[in-house]
Coordinates of C-alpha atoms in Angstrom, one line a residue:
M1310 CA 55.3 11.7 42.4
M1311 CA 51.8 12.6 43.5
D1312 CA 52.9 16.1 44.2
R1313 CA 54.2 16.5 40.7
L1314 CA 51.0 15.2 39.3
R1315 CA 48.9 17.6 41.4
E1316 CA 51.2 20.5 40.2
G1317 CA 50.6 19.4 36.6
V1318 CA 46.9 19.3 37.0
N1319 CA 46.9 22.8 38.5
S1320 CA 49.0 24.3 35.7
I1321 CA 47.4 26.8 33.3
A1322 CA 48.3 24.8 30.2
V1323 CA 46.6 21.6 31.4
K1324 CA 43.5 23.6 32.5
I1325 CA 43.2 25.1 29.0
I1326 CA 43.5 21.7 27.4
L1327 CA 40.9 20.1 29.7
G1328 CA 38.6 23.1 29.1
L1329 CA 38.8 22.7 25.4
I1330 CA 38.1 18.9 25.7
I1331 CA 35.1 19.6 27.9
L1332 CA 33.7 22.2 25.5
S1333 CA 34.1 19.9 22.6
F1334 CA 32.0 17.3 24.4
I1335 CA 29.4 19.8 25.3
F1336 CA 29.0 21.3 21.9
A1337 CA 29.1 17.9 20.2
G1338 CA 26.4 16.6 22.5
V1339 CA 24.2 19.6 22.2
G1340 CA 24.8 19.9 18.5
N1341 CA 23.7 16.3 17.9
Y1342 CA 20.7 16.8 20.1
L1343 CA 19.7 19.9 18.2
I1344 CA 20.3 18.4 14.8
S1345 CA 18.4 15.2 15.5
G1346 CA 15.7 16.7 17.7
S1347 CA 14.7 19.8 15.7
N1348 CA 14.1 18.2 12.3
N1349 CA 10.5 17.0 12.2
A1350 CA 10.2 16.8 8.5
A1351 CA 10.0 13.8 6.2
A1352 CA 11.4 15.8 3.3
K1353 CA 12.1 19.3 2.2
V1354 CA 11.1 20.5 -1.2
G1355 CA 12.6 23.9 -2.3
G1356 CA 12.8 25.0 1.3
I1357 CA 9.2 23.8 2.2
D1358 CA 8.9 21.0 4.7
I1359 CA 6.7 18.0 4.3
G1360 CA 5.9 17.2 8.0
R1361 CA 6.3 13.8 9.4
G1362 CA 2.7 13.9 10.6
E1363 CA 1.4 14.6 7.1
F1364 CA 3.6 11.9 5.7
E1365 CA 2.5 9.3 8.3
Q1366 CA -1.1 10.2 7.7
A1367 CA -0.7 9.7 3.9
Y1368 CA 1.2 6.5 4.5
Q1369 CA -1.6 5.1 6.7
N1370 CA -4.3 6.1 4.2
E1371 CA -2.5 4.5 1.3
R1372 CA -1.7 1.4 3.4
S1373 CA -5.4 1.0 4.4
R1374 CA -6.4 1.5 0.7
M1375 CA -4.0 -1.2 -0.4
Q1376 CA -5.0 -3.5 2.4
A1377 CA -8.7 -3.2 1.5
Q1378 CA -7.8 -3.9 -2.2
L1379 CA -5.3 -6.8 -1.8
G1380 CA -6.1 -8.3 1.6
D1381 CA -3.7 -11.0 2.8
Y1382 CA -1.4 -10.7 -0.2
F1383 CA -0.6 -7.1 0.9
S1384 CA -0.1 -8.2 4.5
N1385 CA 2.5 -10.7 3.3
L1386 CA 4.3 -8.0 1.4
L1387 CA 4.4 -5.8 4.5
A1388 CA 6.3 -8.6 6.2
D1389 CA 9.3 -7.7 4.1
P1390 CA 11.1 -4.7 5.5
N1391 CA 12.6 -3.8 2.1
Y1392 CA 9.1 -3.7 0.6
V1393 CA 7.9 -1.5 3.4
T1394 CA 10.8 0.9 2.9
L1395 CA 10.1 1.1 -0.9
F1396 CA 6.3 1.5 -0.2
R1397 CA 6.8 4.3 2.3
K1398 CA 9.2 6.1 -0.1
S1399 CA 6.6 5.9 -3.0
V1400 CA 4.1 7.6 -0.7
L1401 CA 6.6 10.3 0.1
D1402 CA 7.4 10.7 -3.6
N1403 CA 3.7 11.3 -4.3
L1404 CA 3.6 14.0 -1.6
I1405 CA 6.7 15.6 -3.1
N1406 CA 5.2 15.5 -6.6
D1407 CA 2.0 17.2 -5.3
L1408 CA 4.1 20.0 -3.6
L1409 CA 6.2 20.5 -6.7
I1410 CA 3.1 20.9 -8.9
E1411 CA 1.6 23.3 -6.3
Q1412 CA 4.8 25.4 -6.2
H1413 CA 4.9 25.4 -10.0
A1414 CA 1.3 26.5 -10.2
Q1415 CA 1.9 29.3 -7.8
S1416 CA 5.0 30.4 -9.7
L1417 CA 2.7 30.7 -12.8
G1418 CA 0.4 33.0 -10.9
L1419 CA -2.4 30.5 -10.6
R1420 CA -4.7 31.4 -7.7
V1421 CA -8.0 30.3 -6.2
S1422 CA -10.4 32.8 -4.6
D1423 CA -12.4 32.3 -1.4
E1424 CA -15.6 32.3 -3.5
Q1425 CA -14.3 29.4 -5.6
V1426 CA -13.5 27.4 -2.5
R1427 CA -16.9 28.3 -1.0
Q1428 CA -18.8 27.3 -4.0
M1429 CA -16.9 24.0 -4.2
I1430 CA -17.8 23.2 -0.6
L1431 CA -21.4 24.1 -1.1
T1432 CA -21.7 21.8 -4.2
M1433 CA -19.8 18.8 -3.0
P1434 CA -22.1 15.8 -3.1
E1435 CA -20.6 14.5 0.2
F1436 CA -22.3 17.4 2.0
Q1437 CA -25.6 17.3 0.3
S1438 CA -28.9 16.2 1.8
E1439 CA -32.1 16.2 -0.2
G1440 CA -30.4 18.3 -2.9
R1441 CA -29.2 21.0 -0.5
F1442 CA -26.0 21.8 1.4
D1443 CA -26.3 20.3 4.9
Q1444 CA -24.3 22.1 7.6
D1445 CA -24.5 19.3 10.1
L1446 CA -23.4 16.7 7.5
Y1447 CA -20.5 19.0 6.5
Q1448 CA -19.3 19.4 10.1
S1449 CA -19.6 15.7 11.0
A1450 CA -17.8 14.7 7.8
L1451 CA -15.0 17.1 8.6
R1452 CA -14.7 15.8 12.2
R1453 CA -14.5 12.2 11.0
A1454 CA -11.7 13.2 8.6
G1455 CA -9.8 15.1 11.2
F1456 CA -10.3 18.5 9.6
T1457 CA -11.3 21.9 11.0
P1458 CA -13.4 24.0 8.6
E1459 CA -10.5 26.4 8.0
G1460 CA -8.1 23.5 7.5
F1461 CA -10.4 21.8 5.0
A1462 CA -10.8 25.0 3.1
Q1463 CA -7.0 25.4 2.9
Y1464 CA -6.7 21.7 1.8
L1465 CA -9.3 22.4 -1.0
R1466 CA -7.5 25.6 -2.0
R1467 CA -4.2 23.7 -2.5
N1468 CA -5.9 21.0 -4.5
L1469 CA -7.7 23.5 -6.7
V1470 CA -4.5 25.3 -7.5
R1471 CA -2.8 22.0 -8.5
N1472 CA -5.9 21.1 -10.6
Q1473 CA -5.7 24.3 -12.5
L1474 CA -2.3 23.3 -13.8
M1475 CA -3.5 19.7 -14.4
T1476 CA -6.4 21.1 -16.4
A1477 CA -4.1 23.2 -18.4
L1478 CA -2.0 20.2 -19.3
Q1479 CA -5.1 18.2 -20.2
S1480 CA -6.6 21.0 -22.3
S1481 CA -3.3 21.4 -24.2
E1482 CA -3.1 17.7 -25.1
F1483 CA -4.7 16.6 -28.4
T1484 CA -4.6 13.7 -30.7
L1485 CA -4.8 13.8 -34.5
D1486 CA -7.5 11.9 -36.3
G1487 CA -4.9 9.9 -38.1
E1488 CA -3.3 8.8 -34.8
V1489 CA -6.7 7.7 -33.5
D1490 CA -7.6 5.9 -36.7
A1491 CA -4.2 4.1 -36.8
Q1492 CA -4.4 3.0 -33.2
S1493 CA -8.1 2.0 -33.6
A1494 CA -7.2 -0.1 -36.7
L1495 CA -4.4 -1.8 -34.8
I1496 CA -6.4 -2.6 -31.7
T1497 CA -9.6 -3.8 -33.4
Q1498 CA -8.0 -5.7 -36.2
Q1499 CA -9.1 -9.3 -36.7
R1500 CA -7.3 -12.0 -38.7
E1501 CA -8.8 -15.0 -40.5
I1502 CA -6.6 -18.1 -40.1
R1503 CA -6.7 -21.9 -40.7
T1504 CA -4.5 -24.2 -38.6
I1505 CA -3.0 -27.7 -38.5
T1506 CA -2.2 -29.0 -35.0
L1507 CA 0.8 -31.4 -34.7
P1508 CA 0.4 -33.0 -31.2
T1509 CA 3.9 -33.5 -29.7
A1510 CA 2.7 -36.5 -27.7
S1511 CA 2.0 -38.4 -31.0
F1512 CA 5.6 -37.8 -32.2
A1513 CA 7.0 -38.7 -28.8
R1514 CA 5.7 -42.2 -29.0
S1515 CA 8.2 -43.1 -31.7
V1516 CA 11.2 -41.7 -29.8
E1517 CA 13.9 -44.2 -28.6
L1518 CA 16.6 -43.1 -26.2
T1519 CA 20.0 -44.6 -25.3
D1520 CA 21.6 -44.6 -21.9
E1521 CA 24.3 -42.3 -23.3
E1522 CA 21.8 -39.7 -24.2
I1523 CA 20.3 -39.8 -20.7
E1524 CA 23.8 -39.6 -19.1
Q1525 CA 24.8 -36.7 -21.4
Y1526 CA 21.6 -34.7 -20.5
Y1527 CA 22.2 -35.4 -16.8
Q1528 CA 25.7 -34.0 -17.0
Q1529 CA 24.8 -31.0 -19.0
N1530 CA 21.8 -30.0 -16.8
D1531 CA 22.9 -31.1 -13.3
E1532 CA 21.5 -27.8 -11.9
R1533 CA 18.0 -29.0 -12.7
Y1534 CA 18.6 -32.0 -10.5
T1535 CA 20.2 -30.3 -7.6
R1536 CA 18.3 -30.7 -4.3
P1537 CA 18.5 -27.5 -2.3
E1538 CA 19.5 -27.4 1.3
Q1539 CA 16.7 -28.8 3.5
M1540 CA 15.7 -28.9 7.1
K1541 CA 13.3 -30.8 9.3
I1542 CA 11.8 -28.0 11.5
S1543 CA 9.7 -28.1 14.6
Y1544 CA 8.0 -25.1 16.0
I1545 CA 5.5 -23.7 18.5
E1546 CA 3.1 -21.1 17.5
L1547 CA 1.3 -18.7 19.9
A1548 CA -1.3 -16.2 18.9
A1549 CA -3.7 -14.1 20.9
Q1550 CA -6.5 -14.8 18.4
Q1551 CA -6.2 -18.6 19.1
L1552 CA -6.6 -18.0 22.8
K1553 CA -10.0 -16.3 22.6
A1554 CA -12.0 -19.5 22.4
A1555 CA -10.6 -20.8 25.7
L1556 CA -11.3 -17.6 27.5
P1557 CA -15.1 -17.2 27.8
V1558 CA -16.7 -14.1 29.2
S1559 CA -19.8 -14.3 31.4
D1560 CA -22.8 -12.0 31.2
E1561 CA -22.0 -10.9 34.8
Q1562 CA -18.5 -9.8 33.7
V1563 CA -20.1 -7.8 30.8
K1564 CA -22.6 -6.1 33.1
A1565 CA -20.0 -5.3 35.7
Y1566 CA -17.7 -3.7 33.0
Y1567 CA -20.7 -1.7 31.7
Q1568 CA -21.5 -0.4 35.1
A1569 CA -17.9 0.6 35.8
H1570 CA -17.3 2.3 32.4
Q1571 CA -20.6 3.9 31.6
D1572 CA -18.7 7.1 30.5
K1573 CA -17.2 5.1 27.7
Y1574 CA -20.6 4.4 26.3
A1575 CA -22.0 7.8 26.7
S1576 CA -22.2 10.3 23.9
D1577 CA -20.0 13.4 24.4
E1578 CA -21.5 16.7 25.4
Q1579 CA -22.5 18.6 22.3
R1580 CA -22.9 22.2 21.6
K1581 CA -24.6 23.9 18.6
V1582 CA -22.6 27.0 17.9
R1583 CA -22.2 29.7 15.2
H1584 CA -19.2 32.0 14.7
I1585 CA -17.9 34.9 12.7
L1586 CA -14.3 34.6 11.5
V1587 CA -11.9 37.4 10.6
Q1588 CA -8.9 35.7 9.0
G1589 CA -5.3 36.7 9.9
D1590 CA -4.4 39.4 12.5
D1591 CA -6.9 42.1 11.6
I1592 CA -8.0 42.7 15.2
A1593 CA -9.5 46.1 14.4
A1594 CA -11.9 44.6 11.9
A1595 CA -12.8 41.8 14.4
Q1596 CA -13.4 44.4 17.2
A1597 CA -15.6 46.4 14.9
I1598 CA -17.9 43.4 14.3
L1599 CA -17.9 42.6 18.0
D1600 CA -18.9 46.2 18.8
E1601 CA -21.8 45.9 16.3
L1602 CA -23.0 42.7 18.0
N1603 CA -22.8 44.3 21.5
A1604 CA -24.8 47.2 20.1
G1605 CA -27.6 44.7 19.2
A1606 CA -26.8 43.7 15.6
D1607 CA -28.2 40.3 14.6
F1608 CA -25.4 37.6 14.7
S1609 CA -26.6 35.6 11.7
T1610 CA -27.0 38.7 9.5
L1611 CA -23.5 39.9 10.4
A1612 CA -22.1 36.3 9.8
K1613 CA -23.5 36.2 6.3
Q1614 CA -22.1 39.7 5.5
K1615 CA -18.7 39.7 7.2
S1616 CA -17.6 36.2 8.2
Q1617 CA -14.6 34.9 6.2
D1618 CA -15.4 31.2 6.9
V1619 CA -16.5 30.1 3.4
G1620 CA -18.2 27.0 4.8
S1621 CA -20.5 28.6 7.3
S1622 CA -21.0 32.2 6.4
E1623 CA -23.9 31.4 4.0
E1624 CA -25.6 29.6 6.9
G1625 CA -25.3 32.6 9.2
G1626 CA -22.1 31.2 10.8
D1627 CA -23.8 28.0 11.9
L1628 CA -21.2 25.3 12.6
G1629 CA -23.8 22.7 13.7
W1630 CA -23.1 20.4 16.7
I1631 CA -19.5 20.2 17.9
E1632 CA -17.8 17.9 20.5
R1633 CA -14.6 18.3 22.4
G1634 CA -11.5 17.4 20.5
T1635 CA -12.8 18.3 17.1
M1636 CA -12.0 22.0 16.8
D1637 CA -9.0 24.3 17.3
S1638 CA -8.0 24.3 21.0
A1639 CA -8.5 28.0 21.6
F1640 CA -11.9 27.9 19.7
E1641 CA -13.0 24.9 21.7
S1642 CA -12.0 26.3 25.1
A1643 CA -14.0 29.4 24.4
A1644 CA -17.0 27.6 23.0
F1645 CA -17.3 25.2 25.9
A1646 CA -16.8 27.9 28.5
L1647 CA -20.2 29.5 27.4
Q1648 CA -22.8 28.7 30.1
Q1649 CA -26.2 29.7 28.7
V1650 CA -27.8 29.4 25.3
G1651 CA -27.5 32.8 23.7
D1652 CA -24.2 33.6 25.4
M1653 CA -21.5 35.0 23.2
T1654 CA -17.7 35.2 23.5
G1655 CA -15.4 38.1 23.0
L1656 CA -12.6 37.9 20.4
V1657 CA -11.1 34.5 20.4
K1658 CA -7.7 34.2 18.7
S1659 CA -6.8 30.9 16.9
E1660 CA -4.3 30.0 14.2
F1661 CA -6.9 31.0 11.6
G1662 CA -7.7 34.5 12.9
Y1663 CA -10.2 36.0 15.2
H1664 CA -13.5 34.3 16.1
I1665 CA -16.7 35.5 17.8
I1666 CA -18.7 32.5 19.0
K1667 CA -22.3 32.2 20.0
L1668 CA -24.0 29.3 21.8
D1669 CA -27.3 28.2 20.1
A1670 CA -28.1 24.9 21.9
L1671 CA -26.8 22.2 24.3
K1672 CA -27.0 18.4 24.4
A1673 CA -26.0 16.6 27.6
P1674 CA -24.2 13.2 27.3
V1675 CA -26.5 10.2 26.8
V1676 CA -25.6 6.7 28.0
Q1677 CA -26.3 3.9 25.5
P1678 CA -28.5 1.1 26.8
F1679 CA -26.7 -2.0 28.0
E1680 CA -28.5 -4.1 25.3
Q1681 CA -27.0 -2.0 22.5
V1682 CA -23.4 -2.4 23.7
A1683 CA -23.3 -5.9 25.4
A1684 CA -22.0 -7.7 22.3
Q1685 CA -19.3 -5.0 21.8
I1686 CA -18.3 -5.2 25.4
K1687 CA -18.1 -9.0 25.4
A1688 CA -15.9 -8.9 22.3
E1689 CA -13.6 -6.3 23.8
L1690 CA -13.3 -8.3 27.0
Q1691 CA -12.4 -11.4 25.1
D1692 CA -9.8 -9.5 23.1
Q1693 CA -8.3 -8.0 26.2
Q1694 CA -8.2 -11.3 28.1
A1695 CA -6.7 -13.0 25.1
V1696 CA -4.0 -10.3 24.8
D1697 CA -3.3 -10.4 28.5
K1698 CA -3.0 -14.2 28.5
F1699 CA -0.9 -14.0 25.4
Y1700 CA 1.7 -11.7 27.0
Q1701 CA 1.7 -13.8 30.1
L1702 CA 2.4 -17.0 28.1
Q1703 CA 4.9 -15.2 25.9
T1704 CA 7.0 -14.4 29.0
E1705 CA 6.8 -18.0 30.2
L1706 CA 7.6 -19.3 26.7
E1707 CA 10.7 -17.1 26.4
K1708 CA 12.0 -18.3 29.8
V1709 CA 11.4 -22.0 29.2
A1710 CA 12.6 -22.1 25.6
F1711 CA 15.8 -20.5 26.8
E1712 CA 16.3 -22.6 30.0
S1713 CA 15.6 -25.9 28.1
P1714 CA 17.2 -25.1 24.7
D1715 CA 17.6 -28.7 23.4
S1716 CA 13.9 -29.4 23.0
L1717 CA 10.5 -27.7 22.6
D1718 CA 8.7 -30.3 24.8
E1719 CA 8.9 -28.2 28.0
A1720 CA 8.0 -25.0 26.2
A1721 CA 5.0 -26.6 24.6
K1722 CA 3.7 -27.8 28.0
V1723 CA 4.0 -24.3 29.5
V1724 CA 1.8 -22.7 26.8
N1725 CA -0.3 -25.8 26.2
A1726 CA 0.5 -25.8 22.5
Q1727 CA 1.1 -28.6 20.0
I1728 CA 4.6 -28.9 18.5
Q1729 CA 4.3 -28.6 14.8
R1730 CA 6.8 -30.6 12.7
T1731 CA 7.7 -30.5 9.0
D1732 CA 9.4 -33.1 6.8
F1733 CA 12.6 -32.0 5.0
V1734 CA 11.7 -28.6 3.5
S1735 CA 13.7 -26.0 1.6
V1736 CA 13.3 -22.2 1.9
N1737 CA 10.9 -22.2 -1.0
D1738 CA 8.5 -25.0 0.1
A1739 CA 8.5 -24.4 3.8
P1740 CA 5.0 -23.7 5.4
E1741 CA 3.9 -20.1 4.8
L1742 CA 4.3 -19.3 8.6
L1743 CA 8.0 -20.2 8.4
R1744 CA 8.7 -18.1 5.3
N1745 CA 8.6 -15.0 7.4
P1746 CA 12.0 -13.2 6.9
A1747 CA 12.6 -13.1 10.7
V1748 CA 12.0 -16.8 11.0
M1749 CA 14.2 -17.6 8.0
Q1750 CA 17.0 -15.5 9.5
A1751 CA 16.7 -17.4 12.8
L1752 CA 16.8 -20.8 11.0
Q1753 CA 20.0 -19.8 9.3
S1754 CA 21.7 -18.7 12.6
P1755 CA 24.5 -21.0 13.8
E1756 CA 22.9 -21.6 17.2
V1757 CA 19.6 -22.9 15.6
K1758 CA 20.9 -24.5 12.4
E1759 CA 24.2 -26.0 13.6
D1760 CA 23.9 -26.4 17.4
G1761 CA 20.2 -27.5 17.3
L1762 CA 19.1 -25.0 19.9
N1763 CA 15.7 -23.3 20.3
S1764 CA 15.4 -19.9 18.6
E1765 CA 14.4 -16.8 20.5
V1766 CA 10.7 -15.9 20.5
I1767 CA 10.1 -14.4 17.0
E1768 CA 7.2 -12.0 16.4
I1769 CA 5.7 -12.6 13.0
A1770 CA 2.7 -10.3 13.5
P1771 CA 1.2 -8.3 16.5
E1772 CA 0.3 -10.8 19.3
H1773 CA 1.6 -13.7 17.1
I1774 CA 4.9 -15.4 17.8
V1775 CA 6.8 -18.6 17.1
V1776 CA 9.8 -20.5 18.5
V1777 CA 11.6 -22.7 16.0
R1778 CA 14.3 -25.3 16.0
V1779 CA 16.1 -27.4 13.4
E1780 CA 15.7 -31.1 14.1
E1781 CA 17.8 -32.2 11.2
S1782 CA 19.4 -30.7 8.1
R1783 CA 20.9 -31.9 4.9
P1784 CA 23.1 -29.9 2.5
E1785 CA 22.5 -29.1 -1.1
I1786 CA 23.5 -32.0 -3.4
I1787 CA 23.2 -33.1 -6.9
L1788 CA 20.8 -36.1 -6.9
P1789 CA 22.3 -39.3 -8.3
L1790 CA 21.3 -40.3 -11.8
A1791 CA 19.5 -43.4 -10.6
E1792 CA 17.0 -41.2 -8.7
V1793 CA 16.3 -38.9 -11.6
S1794 CA 16.7 -41.0 -14.7
A1795 CA 13.0 -41.6 -15.1
S1796 CA 12.2 -37.8 -15.1
I1797 CA 15.1 -37.2 -17.5
E1798 CA 13.8 -39.9 -19.9
A1799 CA 10.3 -38.3 -19.8
K1800 CA 11.8 -34.9 -20.5
L1801 CA 14.0 -36.1 -23.4
V1802 CA 11.1 -38.0 -24.9
Q1803 CA 9.0 -34.8 -24.8
L1804 CA 11.8 -32.6 -26.2
K1805 CA 12.6 -35.0 -29.0
G1806 CA 8.9 -35.4 -29.9
E1807 CA 8.5 -31.6 -30.0
Q1808 CA 11.7 -31.5 -32.2
K1809 CA 10.2 -33.9 -34.6
A1810 CA 6.9 -32.0 -34.8
L1811 CA 8.9 -28.7 -35.4
E1812 CA 10.9 -30.3 -38.1
L1813 CA 7.7 -31.4 -39.9
A1814 CA 6.1 -28.0 -39.4
T1815 CA 9.2 -26.3 -40.9
Q1816 CA 9.0 -28.5 -43.9
L1817 CA 5.3 -27.9 -44.3
V1818 CA 5.6 -24.1 -44.1
S1819 CA 8.5 -24.1 -46.5
G1820 CA 6.6 -26.2 -49.0
L1821 CA 3.3 -24.2 -48.6
Q1822 CA 5.1 -20.9 -49.1
T1823 CA 6.2 -22.1 -52.6
G1824 CA 2.8 -23.6 -53.4
D1825 CA 3.9 -27.3 -52.7
D1826 CA 1.2 -29.0 -50.5
S1827 CA 2.4 -32.6 -51.2
L1828 CA 3.5 -33.1 -47.6
L1829 CA -0.1 -32.6 -46.5
A1830 CA -1.3 -35.6 -48.4
E1831 CA 1.8 -37.6 -47.5
H1832 CA 1.1 -37.1 -43.7
R1833 CA -2.7 -37.1 -44.1
L1834 CA -3.0 -33.6 -42.7
A1835 CA -5.6 -31.0 -43.5
F1836 CA -6.2 -27.4 -42.4
S1837 CA -9.1 -26.6 -40.1
G1838 CA -11.9 -24.4 -41.2
A1839 CA -11.4 -20.6 -41.3
E1840 CA -11.8 -18.7 -38.0
N1841 CA -11.4 -15.0 -37.1
I1842 CA -9.3 -14.2 -34.1
D1843 CA -8.6 -10.9 -32.2
R1844 CA -5.6 -9.9 -30.1
G1845 CA -7.0 -11.8 -27.1
A1846 CA -6.8 -15.2 -28.8
P1847 CA -4.3 -17.8 -27.6
L1848 CA -2.3 -17.7 -30.9
A1849 CA -2.5 -13.9 -31.2
N1850 CA 1.2 -13.2 -30.5
V1851 CA 2.2 -15.4 -33.5
V1852 CA -0.6 -14.5 -35.8
F1853 CA -0.4 -10.7 -35.3
S1854 CA 3.3 -10.8 -36.0
M1855 CA 2.7 -12.3 -39.5
P1856 CA 2.9 -10.1 -42.6
K1857 CA -0.4 -9.3 -44.3
P1858 CA -1.4 -11.6 -47.2
M1859 CA -0.8 -9.9 -50.6
Q1860 CA -2.9 -10.5 -53.7
G1861 CA -5.1 -13.0 -52.0
K1862 CA -2.2 -15.5 -51.3
P1863 CA -2.1 -16.9 -47.7
V1864 CA 0.9 -16.4 -45.5
Y1865 CA 2.2 -19.4 -43.5
T1866 CA 4.1 -19.8 -40.2
Q1867 CA 4.4 -22.1 -37.2
G1868 CA 3.9 -21.6 -33.5
K1869 CA 2.8 -23.4 -30.3
D1870 CA -0.6 -23.6 -28.7
Q1871 CA -1.4 -23.5 -25.0
N1872 CA -0.8 -27.2 -24.6
G1873 CA 2.7 -27.1 -26.1
N1874 CA 1.6 -28.7 -29.4
V1875 CA 3.1 -27.4 -32.7
V1876 CA 0.7 -25.5 -34.9
V1877 CA 1.0 -24.7 -38.6
I1878 CA -0.9 -21.4 -39.3
A1879 CA -2.3 -20.1 -42.6
L1880 CA -3.2 -16.4 -42.5
D1881 CA -5.8 -15.7 -45.2
K1882 CA -7.2 -12.3 -44.5
V1883 CA -6.8 -9.2 -42.4
E1884 CA -10.0 -7.3 -41.5
T1885 CA -10.5 -3.9 -39.7
Q1886 CA -13.8 -2.7 -38.6
V1887 CA -13.7 0.2 -36.1
D1888 CA -16.8 0.8 -33.9
A1889 CA -17.4 4.6 -33.5
Q1890 CA -17.9 4.3 -29.7
Y1891 CA -14.8 2.2 -29.4
R1892 CA -12.9 4.8 -31.4
E1893 CA -14.0 7.5 -28.9
Q1894 CA -12.6 5.3 -26.0
I1895 CA -9.3 5.0 -27.8
A1896 CA -9.1 8.7 -28.4
A1897 CA -9.7 9.4 -24.7
Q1898 CA -7.1 6.8 -23.7
L1899 CA -4.5 8.4 -26.0
A1900 CA -5.3 11.8 -24.5
R1901 CA -4.9 10.4 -21.0
L1902 CA -1.6 8.8 -22.0
G1903 CA -0.4 12.0 -23.5
T1904 CA -1.4 14.0 -20.5
Q1905 CA 0.5 11.6 -18.2
Q1906 CA 3.6 11.9 -20.3
D1907 CA 3.4 15.7 -20.2
L1908 CA 3.0 15.6 -16.4
D1909 CA 5.9 13.2 -16.1
S1910 CA 8.0 15.5 -18.2
V1911 CA 7.0 18.6 -16.1
L1912 CA 7.8 16.7 -12.9
G1913 CA 11.1 15.6 -14.3
V1914 CA 12.1 19.2 -15.0
L1915 CA 10.8 20.4 -11.6
R1916 CA 12.7 17.6 -9.7
K1917 CA 15.9 18.5 -11.6
N1918 CA 15.6 22.2 -10.9
T1919 CA 14.4 22.0 -7.3
K1920 CA 16.5 21.0 -4.3
I1921 CA 14.8 18.0 -2.7
E1922 CA 16.0 16.6 0.6
Y1923 CA 14.8 13.2 1.9
F1924 CA 15.0 12.5 5.5
S1925 CA 14.5 9.0 7.0
V1926 CA 11.3 7.3 5.6
N1927 CA 11.6 4.3 7.9
Q1928 CA 9.4 3.8 10.9

């Protein structure tokens, strides 16, 4: 038997089959690796990639902006994975729209010259000091933003190209005087009204209910009196922030840390350099400039005449003070290799072209005094100790909560925490901490909900965890009539009182429209004095939907005020007075709206006619 098996394995047919199987595994594995590993794009627009790095930077910028604007509300939104996915996609869509506009502008032949970019940089207020362009301010601002001068110029160039198209759309948009006048008249219109208020509470006093009416309302509206599923929940919360108070840091610890990490509080070595840039691969032009310098030509003069760096050429190539990690790697290596003030490099190739660099000045690192950084060090040590303690306690909490799954008592002792307990709560009225999606998912799991076991440790924020358990639960039920009859009675009294007020209001309006005001005297009612209201008034929705009075005759209708009372309304007059300044604002608003509609239309066409590929936008 074994001999026959060995013979089969050694046969040519079996070897061919095994070889094919092995090759299929190899190519499938390598193919998957190449497919998954080579694509570093977040999206592709007409053959142009939007890099993941660019997308992540845009996402973080927008996230920071929204966080500063909305605070804790935005933090709560980010707890929902579905919202994060939609938010990230909206950021990517904005990048795609920008690239579509840029590609369309280029297809129309729109271009921006180096001089335009240079002039924009020189006049940007962010780089001005005492009314003049400040090279040091320019360089430091670019370093903070993560730009090189060449990269920033390219960024501006792309924005300017897009803006040319946007300006064309704006300049082509116009509004007719008639449109502005009509819109102004509608927005600024005021209406003169008189009112009669019929308080529903007054009509409710005379309402009498029967048991049958209460029973019938209960049967017809049982969903209003359904108590949702509820749980009694106990939980332990552990957060690094809460641990800081119990972890004091002594002055001796602060001083010891300062002595051991003085390099952390020292300024980086700085070098004041100037350069001449020849963009692209024109090595002959760069070499010609270098030959002139070696022959004794003035560096600043040649930089002004021949450098293609729009930001520094006007200043004789001066780039101000630079530090390590702020420039192109090839440029930086060459600049920091210069030993003496006045030294000059040869040709240095970077992704932007060829540089010639000259060292103008040096600044050695300077250590900040202890007094200036002591508070910062203390806060950092407290944070670090709290984080270290947090992760230590988290490990112990995970272990004890698992080993003693029927109670939180042992787990609470291990982390020295109080067990928090709720009364019966539903999903909607649980404490905010427990409304976290991950916590809600754990509470609905069979192990926690049905078996009464401790949940796993759940992270609800960085260095912030909880362990939960369900102490008791009760299912969704329709509450018995005896429990809700009082609230039903109050509701029916209010509804029937409102119905009576509406019936009277309908009769009043019907009579007044035919000139019969006898019901006013019968019910001792009278209209209020006249008042002018605009579109921001409480009754505006009703009043501004009424037809205009004709031939001086009032128009009547009914509505409700903010308190739920029924109101009979008499519209006497419609007035329109448009302020000239307000009219200009409306004209500008209409123009902006028209421009946005034009842009949306252009983007709609571009998206339809351009192949757009989305790759994963999730983290």
